[in-house]
Short mmCIF file of N, CA and C in Angstrom, two decimals:
data_model
loop_
_atom_site.label_atom_id
_atom_site.label_comp_id
_atom_site.label_asym_id
_atom_site.label_seq_id
_atom_site.Cartn_x
_atom_site.Cartn_y
_atom_site.Cartn_z
N MET A 1 134.67 79.76 156.51
CA MET A 1 133.39 79.44 157.11
C MET A 1 132.36 79.23 156.00
N LEU A 2 131.50 78.26 156.22
CA LEU A 2 130.46 77.96 155.25
C LEU A 2 129.33 78.98 155.33
N PRO A 3 128.73 79.30 154.19
CA PRO A 3 127.54 80.14 154.22
C PRO A 3 126.43 79.43 154.99
N ASP A 4 125.58 80.18 155.68
CA ASP A 4 124.51 79.59 156.49
C ASP A 4 123.54 78.74 155.70
N ASP A 5 123.39 79.01 154.42
CA ASP A 5 122.43 78.24 153.63
C ASP A 5 123.06 77.02 152.97
N ALA A 6 124.29 76.67 153.39
CA ALA A 6 125.02 75.60 152.71
C ALA A 6 125.24 74.35 153.56
N TRP A 7 124.74 74.34 154.79
CA TRP A 7 125.00 73.15 155.60
C TRP A 7 123.87 72.89 156.60
N ALA A 8 123.82 71.64 157.03
CA ALA A 8 122.80 71.20 157.97
C ALA A 8 123.39 70.14 158.89
N ILE A 9 122.75 69.94 160.00
CA ILE A 9 123.07 68.80 160.87
C ILE A 9 121.88 67.85 160.80
N VAL A 10 122.18 66.59 160.49
CA VAL A 10 121.17 65.54 160.43
C VAL A 10 121.60 64.48 161.44
N THR A 11 120.84 64.34 162.50
CA THR A 11 121.23 63.46 163.59
C THR A 11 120.11 62.50 163.98
N SER A 12 120.50 61.39 164.55
CA SER A 12 119.53 60.38 165.01
C SER A 12 119.03 60.65 166.42
N CYS A 13 119.58 61.65 167.09
CA CYS A 13 119.11 61.92 168.45
C CYS A 13 117.88 62.83 168.42
N THR A 14 117.28 63.04 169.56
CA THR A 14 116.09 63.89 169.66
C THR A 14 116.47 65.35 169.48
N ARG A 15 115.48 66.18 169.17
CA ARG A 15 115.73 67.61 169.03
C ARG A 15 116.26 68.21 170.33
N ALA A 16 115.66 67.84 171.46
CA ALA A 16 116.10 68.40 172.74
C ALA A 16 117.57 68.08 173.01
N LEU A 17 117.97 66.85 172.77
CA LEU A 17 119.36 66.47 173.00
C LEU A 17 120.29 67.16 172.01
N ALA A 18 119.90 67.22 170.74
CA ALA A 18 120.72 67.89 169.73
C ALA A 18 120.91 69.37 170.08
N GLU A 19 119.82 70.04 170.44
CA GLU A 19 119.92 71.46 170.79
C GLU A 19 120.79 71.67 172.02
N ALA A 20 120.70 70.79 173.01
CA ALA A 20 121.54 70.90 174.21
C ALA A 20 123.01 70.72 173.86
N ARG A 21 123.31 69.75 173.02
CA ARG A 21 124.71 69.51 172.62
C ARG A 21 125.25 70.68 171.79
N LEU A 22 124.44 71.20 170.88
CA LEU A 22 124.89 72.34 170.07
C LEU A 22 125.12 73.57 170.93
N LYS A 23 124.22 73.81 171.88
CA LYS A 23 124.38 74.95 172.79
C LYS A 23 125.65 74.81 173.61
N ALA A 24 125.95 73.59 174.05
CA ALA A 24 127.13 73.35 174.88
C ALA A 24 128.44 73.69 174.15
N VAL A 25 128.44 73.54 172.83
CA VAL A 25 129.65 73.85 172.07
C VAL A 25 129.55 75.19 171.33
N GLY A 26 128.45 75.92 171.55
CA GLY A 26 128.30 77.24 170.94
C GLY A 26 128.08 77.22 169.45
N LEU A 27 127.36 76.22 168.96
CA LEU A 27 127.12 76.09 167.52
C LEU A 27 125.63 76.19 167.24
N ALA A 28 125.28 77.00 166.25
CA ALA A 28 123.89 77.13 165.83
C ALA A 28 123.78 76.63 164.40
N ALA A 29 123.08 75.54 164.20
CA ALA A 29 122.92 74.98 162.86
C ALA A 29 121.81 75.70 162.13
N PRO A 30 122.07 76.14 160.88
CA PRO A 30 121.00 76.79 160.11
C PRO A 30 119.84 75.84 159.82
N VAL A 31 120.13 74.55 159.66
CA VAL A 31 119.12 73.52 159.46
C VAL A 31 119.47 72.36 160.39
N LEU A 32 118.47 71.92 161.15
CA LEU A 32 118.67 70.80 162.07
C LEU A 32 117.56 69.78 161.84
N VAL A 33 117.94 68.57 161.49
CA VAL A 33 116.99 67.47 161.32
C VAL A 33 117.32 66.45 162.40
N THR A 34 116.31 66.08 163.19
CA THR A 34 116.49 65.12 164.27
C THR A 34 115.53 63.94 164.11
N ALA A 35 115.65 62.99 165.01
CA ALA A 35 114.74 61.84 165.00
C ALA A 35 113.29 62.28 165.14
N ASP A 36 113.06 63.43 165.77
CA ASP A 36 111.70 63.94 165.95
C ASP A 36 111.07 64.42 164.64
N ASP A 37 111.90 64.64 163.61
CA ASP A 37 111.41 65.21 162.35
C ASP A 37 111.06 64.18 161.29
N VAL A 38 111.43 62.92 161.52
CA VAL A 38 111.24 61.91 160.47
C VAL A 38 110.45 60.72 161.00
N ARG A 39 109.84 60.02 160.08
CA ARG A 39 109.13 58.78 160.46
C ARG A 39 110.08 57.59 160.44
N ARG A 40 111.04 57.61 159.51
CA ARG A 40 112.00 56.52 159.38
C ARG A 40 113.40 57.11 159.51
N GLY A 41 114.11 56.67 160.51
CA GLY A 41 115.47 57.17 160.74
C GLY A 41 116.52 56.41 159.93
N LYS A 42 117.75 56.79 160.17
CA LYS A 42 118.88 56.13 159.51
C LYS A 42 118.83 54.64 159.85
N PRO A 43 119.03 53.76 158.89
CA PRO A 43 119.67 53.92 157.58
C PRO A 43 118.73 54.29 156.43
N ASP A 44 117.47 54.57 156.72
CA ASP A 44 116.56 55.03 155.67
C ASP A 44 117.06 56.38 155.15
N PRO A 45 116.89 56.69 153.88
CA PRO A 45 117.33 57.97 153.32
C PRO A 45 116.55 59.19 153.81
N GLU A 46 115.38 58.99 154.42
CA GLU A 46 114.51 60.11 154.77
C GLU A 46 115.21 61.26 155.51
N PRO A 47 116.06 61.01 156.52
CA PRO A 47 116.67 62.15 157.22
C PRO A 47 117.50 63.06 156.31
N PHE A 48 118.29 62.46 155.41
CA PHE A 48 119.13 63.28 154.54
C PHE A 48 118.34 63.93 153.41
N VAL A 49 117.31 63.27 152.95
CA VAL A 49 116.44 63.89 151.95
C VAL A 49 115.76 65.11 152.56
N LEU A 50 115.29 64.99 153.80
CA LEU A 50 114.66 66.12 154.47
C LEU A 50 115.66 67.25 154.70
N GLY A 51 116.86 66.92 155.13
CA GLY A 51 117.89 67.96 155.33
C GLY A 51 118.16 68.71 154.05
N ALA A 52 118.33 67.99 152.95
CA ALA A 52 118.58 68.64 151.66
C ALA A 52 117.39 69.49 151.24
N THR A 53 116.20 68.97 151.43
CA THR A 53 114.99 69.73 151.09
C THR A 53 114.93 71.03 151.86
N ARG A 54 115.23 70.98 153.14
CA ARG A 54 115.21 72.19 153.97
C ARG A 54 116.30 73.18 153.56
N LEU A 55 117.37 72.69 152.95
CA LEU A 55 118.40 73.57 152.41
C LEU A 55 118.03 74.10 151.03
N GLY A 56 117.01 73.48 150.42
CA GLY A 56 116.58 73.91 149.09
C GLY A 56 117.41 73.32 147.97
N VAL A 57 118.02 72.15 148.22
CA VAL A 57 118.83 71.50 147.19
C VAL A 57 118.45 70.03 147.08
N ASP A 58 118.84 69.43 145.99
CA ASP A 58 118.67 68.00 145.80
C ASP A 58 119.75 67.29 146.63
N ALA A 59 119.40 66.21 147.29
CA ALA A 59 120.37 65.47 148.11
C ALA A 59 121.56 64.99 147.29
N ARG A 60 121.37 64.80 145.98
CA ARG A 60 122.48 64.36 145.12
C ARG A 60 123.54 65.44 144.97
N ARG A 61 123.25 66.66 145.41
CA ARG A 61 124.24 67.74 145.36
C ARG A 61 124.93 67.94 146.71
N CYS A 62 124.67 67.03 147.65
CA CYS A 62 125.19 67.17 149.01
C CYS A 62 126.37 66.23 149.27
N VAL A 63 127.20 66.65 150.22
CA VAL A 63 128.27 65.82 150.76
C VAL A 63 127.95 65.62 152.23
N VAL A 64 127.92 64.37 152.65
CA VAL A 64 127.58 64.04 154.03
C VAL A 64 128.83 63.52 154.73
N PHE A 65 129.10 64.07 155.91
CA PHE A 65 130.17 63.60 156.78
C PHE A 65 129.52 62.75 157.86
N GLU A 66 129.92 61.49 157.98
CA GLU A 66 129.27 60.55 158.88
C GLU A 66 130.30 59.65 159.55
N ASP A 67 129.97 59.22 160.77
CA ASP A 67 130.87 58.32 161.50
C ASP A 67 130.28 56.95 161.75
N ALA A 68 129.11 56.65 161.19
CA ALA A 68 128.44 55.39 161.47
C ALA A 68 127.93 54.72 160.19
N PRO A 69 127.99 53.40 160.14
CA PRO A 69 127.50 52.69 158.96
C PRO A 69 126.05 53.02 158.61
N ALA A 70 125.16 53.13 159.59
CA ALA A 70 123.75 53.43 159.30
C ALA A 70 123.60 54.82 158.68
N GLY A 71 124.36 55.78 159.17
CA GLY A 71 124.31 57.12 158.61
C GLY A 71 124.83 57.17 157.19
N LEU A 72 125.91 56.44 156.93
CA LEU A 72 126.45 56.38 155.57
C LEU A 72 125.47 55.72 154.62
N ALA A 73 124.80 54.66 155.07
CA ALA A 73 123.80 54.00 154.23
C ALA A 73 122.64 54.95 153.95
N SER A 74 122.24 55.72 154.94
CA SER A 74 121.17 56.70 154.77
C SER A 74 121.56 57.75 153.73
N ALA A 75 122.77 58.27 153.85
CA ALA A 75 123.25 59.30 152.91
C ALA A 75 123.35 58.75 151.50
N ARG A 76 123.91 57.54 151.36
CA ARG A 76 124.02 56.93 150.03
C ARG A 76 122.64 56.72 149.43
N GLY A 77 121.69 56.26 150.26
CA GLY A 77 120.33 56.04 149.78
C GLY A 77 119.67 57.31 149.30
N ALA A 78 120.06 58.43 149.90
CA ALA A 78 119.52 59.73 149.48
C ALA A 78 120.21 60.24 148.22
N GLY A 79 121.32 59.60 147.85
CA GLY A 79 122.06 60.02 146.65
C GLY A 79 123.21 60.95 146.92
N ALA A 80 123.51 61.21 148.19
CA ALA A 80 124.59 62.14 148.54
C ALA A 80 125.95 61.46 148.41
N ARG A 81 126.97 62.27 148.24
CA ARG A 81 128.34 61.78 148.33
C ARG A 81 128.67 61.68 149.81
N THR A 82 129.59 60.78 150.15
CA THR A 82 129.85 60.52 151.55
C THR A 82 131.32 60.60 151.91
N VAL A 83 131.58 61.13 153.10
CA VAL A 83 132.90 61.13 153.70
C VAL A 83 132.76 60.46 155.06
N ALA A 84 133.43 59.35 155.24
CA ALA A 84 133.39 58.64 156.52
C ALA A 84 134.48 59.19 157.43
N VAL A 85 134.13 59.34 158.70
CA VAL A 85 135.07 59.82 159.72
C VAL A 85 135.26 58.67 160.70
N THR A 86 136.49 58.23 160.89
CA THR A 86 136.77 57.03 161.68
C THR A 86 136.92 57.34 163.17
N THR A 87 136.04 58.15 163.71
CA THR A 87 136.11 58.48 165.13
C THR A 87 135.35 57.50 166.01
N THR A 88 134.40 56.76 165.45
CA THR A 88 133.65 55.79 166.26
C THR A 88 133.67 54.38 165.67
N HIS A 89 134.01 54.24 164.39
CA HIS A 89 134.11 52.94 163.72
C HIS A 89 135.38 52.93 162.89
N GLY A 90 135.93 51.74 162.68
CA GLY A 90 137.11 51.61 161.84
C GLY A 90 136.78 51.78 160.37
N ALA A 91 137.78 52.12 159.59
CA ALA A 91 137.60 52.35 158.16
C ALA A 91 137.00 51.15 157.46
N ALA A 92 137.33 49.94 157.89
CA ALA A 92 136.80 48.73 157.25
C ALA A 92 135.30 48.61 157.41
N ASP A 93 134.73 49.27 158.42
CA ASP A 93 133.29 49.20 158.67
C ASP A 93 132.51 50.33 157.99
N LEU A 94 133.22 51.24 157.34
CA LEU A 94 132.58 52.44 156.80
C LEU A 94 132.70 52.48 155.29
N ARG A 95 131.58 52.33 154.60
CA ARG A 95 131.55 52.38 153.13
C ARG A 95 131.22 53.80 152.70
N ALA A 96 132.20 54.47 152.07
CA ALA A 96 132.03 55.88 151.71
C ALA A 96 132.87 56.22 150.49
N ASP A 97 132.61 57.39 149.93
CA ASP A 97 133.41 57.87 148.80
C ASP A 97 134.82 58.23 149.23
N ALA A 98 134.96 58.68 150.47
CA ALA A 98 136.27 59.02 151.03
C ALA A 98 136.23 58.71 152.53
N VAL A 99 137.39 58.42 153.10
CA VAL A 99 137.50 58.12 154.52
C VAL A 99 138.61 58.98 155.12
N VAL A 100 138.30 59.63 156.25
CA VAL A 100 139.30 60.44 156.95
C VAL A 100 139.30 60.05 158.43
N GLY A 101 140.44 60.28 159.09
CA GLY A 101 140.55 59.95 160.50
C GLY A 101 139.73 60.87 161.38
N ASP A 102 139.73 62.14 161.02
CA ASP A 102 138.93 63.14 161.73
C ASP A 102 138.77 64.34 160.80
N LEU A 103 138.11 65.36 161.26
CA LEU A 103 137.81 66.50 160.39
C LEU A 103 138.89 67.59 160.41
N SER A 104 139.96 67.39 161.15
CA SER A 104 140.97 68.45 161.29
C SER A 104 141.68 68.78 159.98
N ARG A 105 141.74 67.85 159.04
CA ARG A 105 142.43 68.11 157.78
C ARG A 105 141.47 68.23 156.60
N VAL A 106 140.19 68.39 156.90
CA VAL A 106 139.19 68.56 155.85
C VAL A 106 138.89 70.05 155.69
N ALA A 107 138.86 70.50 154.47
CA ALA A 107 138.52 71.90 154.18
C ALA A 107 137.33 71.95 153.24
N VAL A 108 136.44 72.87 153.50
CA VAL A 108 135.30 73.10 152.62
C VAL A 108 135.32 74.58 152.27
N ASP A 109 135.39 74.86 151.00
CA ASP A 109 135.47 76.23 150.51
C ASP A 109 134.39 76.48 149.47
N VAL A 110 134.04 77.74 149.29
CA VAL A 110 133.12 78.13 148.24
C VAL A 110 133.91 78.20 146.93
N GLY A 111 133.44 77.47 145.92
CA GLY A 111 134.15 77.43 144.65
C GLY A 111 133.54 78.40 143.65
N VAL A 112 134.05 78.32 142.43
CA VAL A 112 133.56 79.12 141.32
C VAL A 112 132.09 78.80 141.10
N GLY A 113 131.27 79.80 140.94
CA GLY A 113 129.83 79.60 140.72
C GLY A 113 129.05 79.34 141.98
N GLY A 114 129.72 79.43 143.14
CA GLY A 114 129.01 79.30 144.40
C GLY A 114 128.92 77.90 144.96
N GLY A 115 129.36 76.89 144.21
CA GLY A 115 129.37 75.52 144.73
C GLY A 115 130.43 75.36 145.79
N LEU A 116 130.35 74.26 146.52
CA LEU A 116 131.32 73.99 147.57
C LEU A 116 132.36 72.98 147.08
N VAL A 117 133.59 73.19 147.51
CA VAL A 117 134.69 72.30 147.17
C VAL A 117 135.19 71.69 148.47
N VAL A 118 135.19 70.36 148.56
CA VAL A 118 135.64 69.64 149.74
C VAL A 118 136.98 69.01 149.42
N SER A 119 137.97 69.22 150.31
CA SER A 119 139.27 68.61 150.11
C SER A 119 139.82 68.12 151.44
N ALA A 120 140.65 67.10 151.37
CA ALA A 120 141.30 66.55 152.57
C ALA A 120 142.79 66.51 152.29
N GLY A 121 143.54 67.01 153.22
CA GLY A 121 144.99 67.04 152.99
C GLY A 121 145.77 66.39 154.07
#
C-alpha cells in the first residue's frame, strides 16, 4: 500500500461526482484534484501541477497513470512520467513512457530513501 502522502487522484470530473465514485468503491484519496479546482483542465498541465503541489513535490518527480490522450498530454506538460492504461483507448492512441493493458500487473513499492518504484510484470 502506498503512503498517504505519496499519491493523488487528478480527474476531469466535478468534485461531487469524483467523491460519489470514490465513496462507491470505498476509496479515500489523500489528495483530490477535480475540474472544480482548476481554471484550465486537461490537456493543460495545470491539473497535474496542482496535484503535485498539494502533495508537496515537483510534478517532475511524479508518475501519472492515465487512460486518455488529453490526460497524458497534461501529465507530460507538467513534466511527469507517464503510464498509459489501455482500458478506454488503444495503445496506438496513447503516447506515454510505458503502456499497460490494465493495472493488475503494476506494482508500486517504497524504495530505498523513501522514493517510489513502479514496475510492471
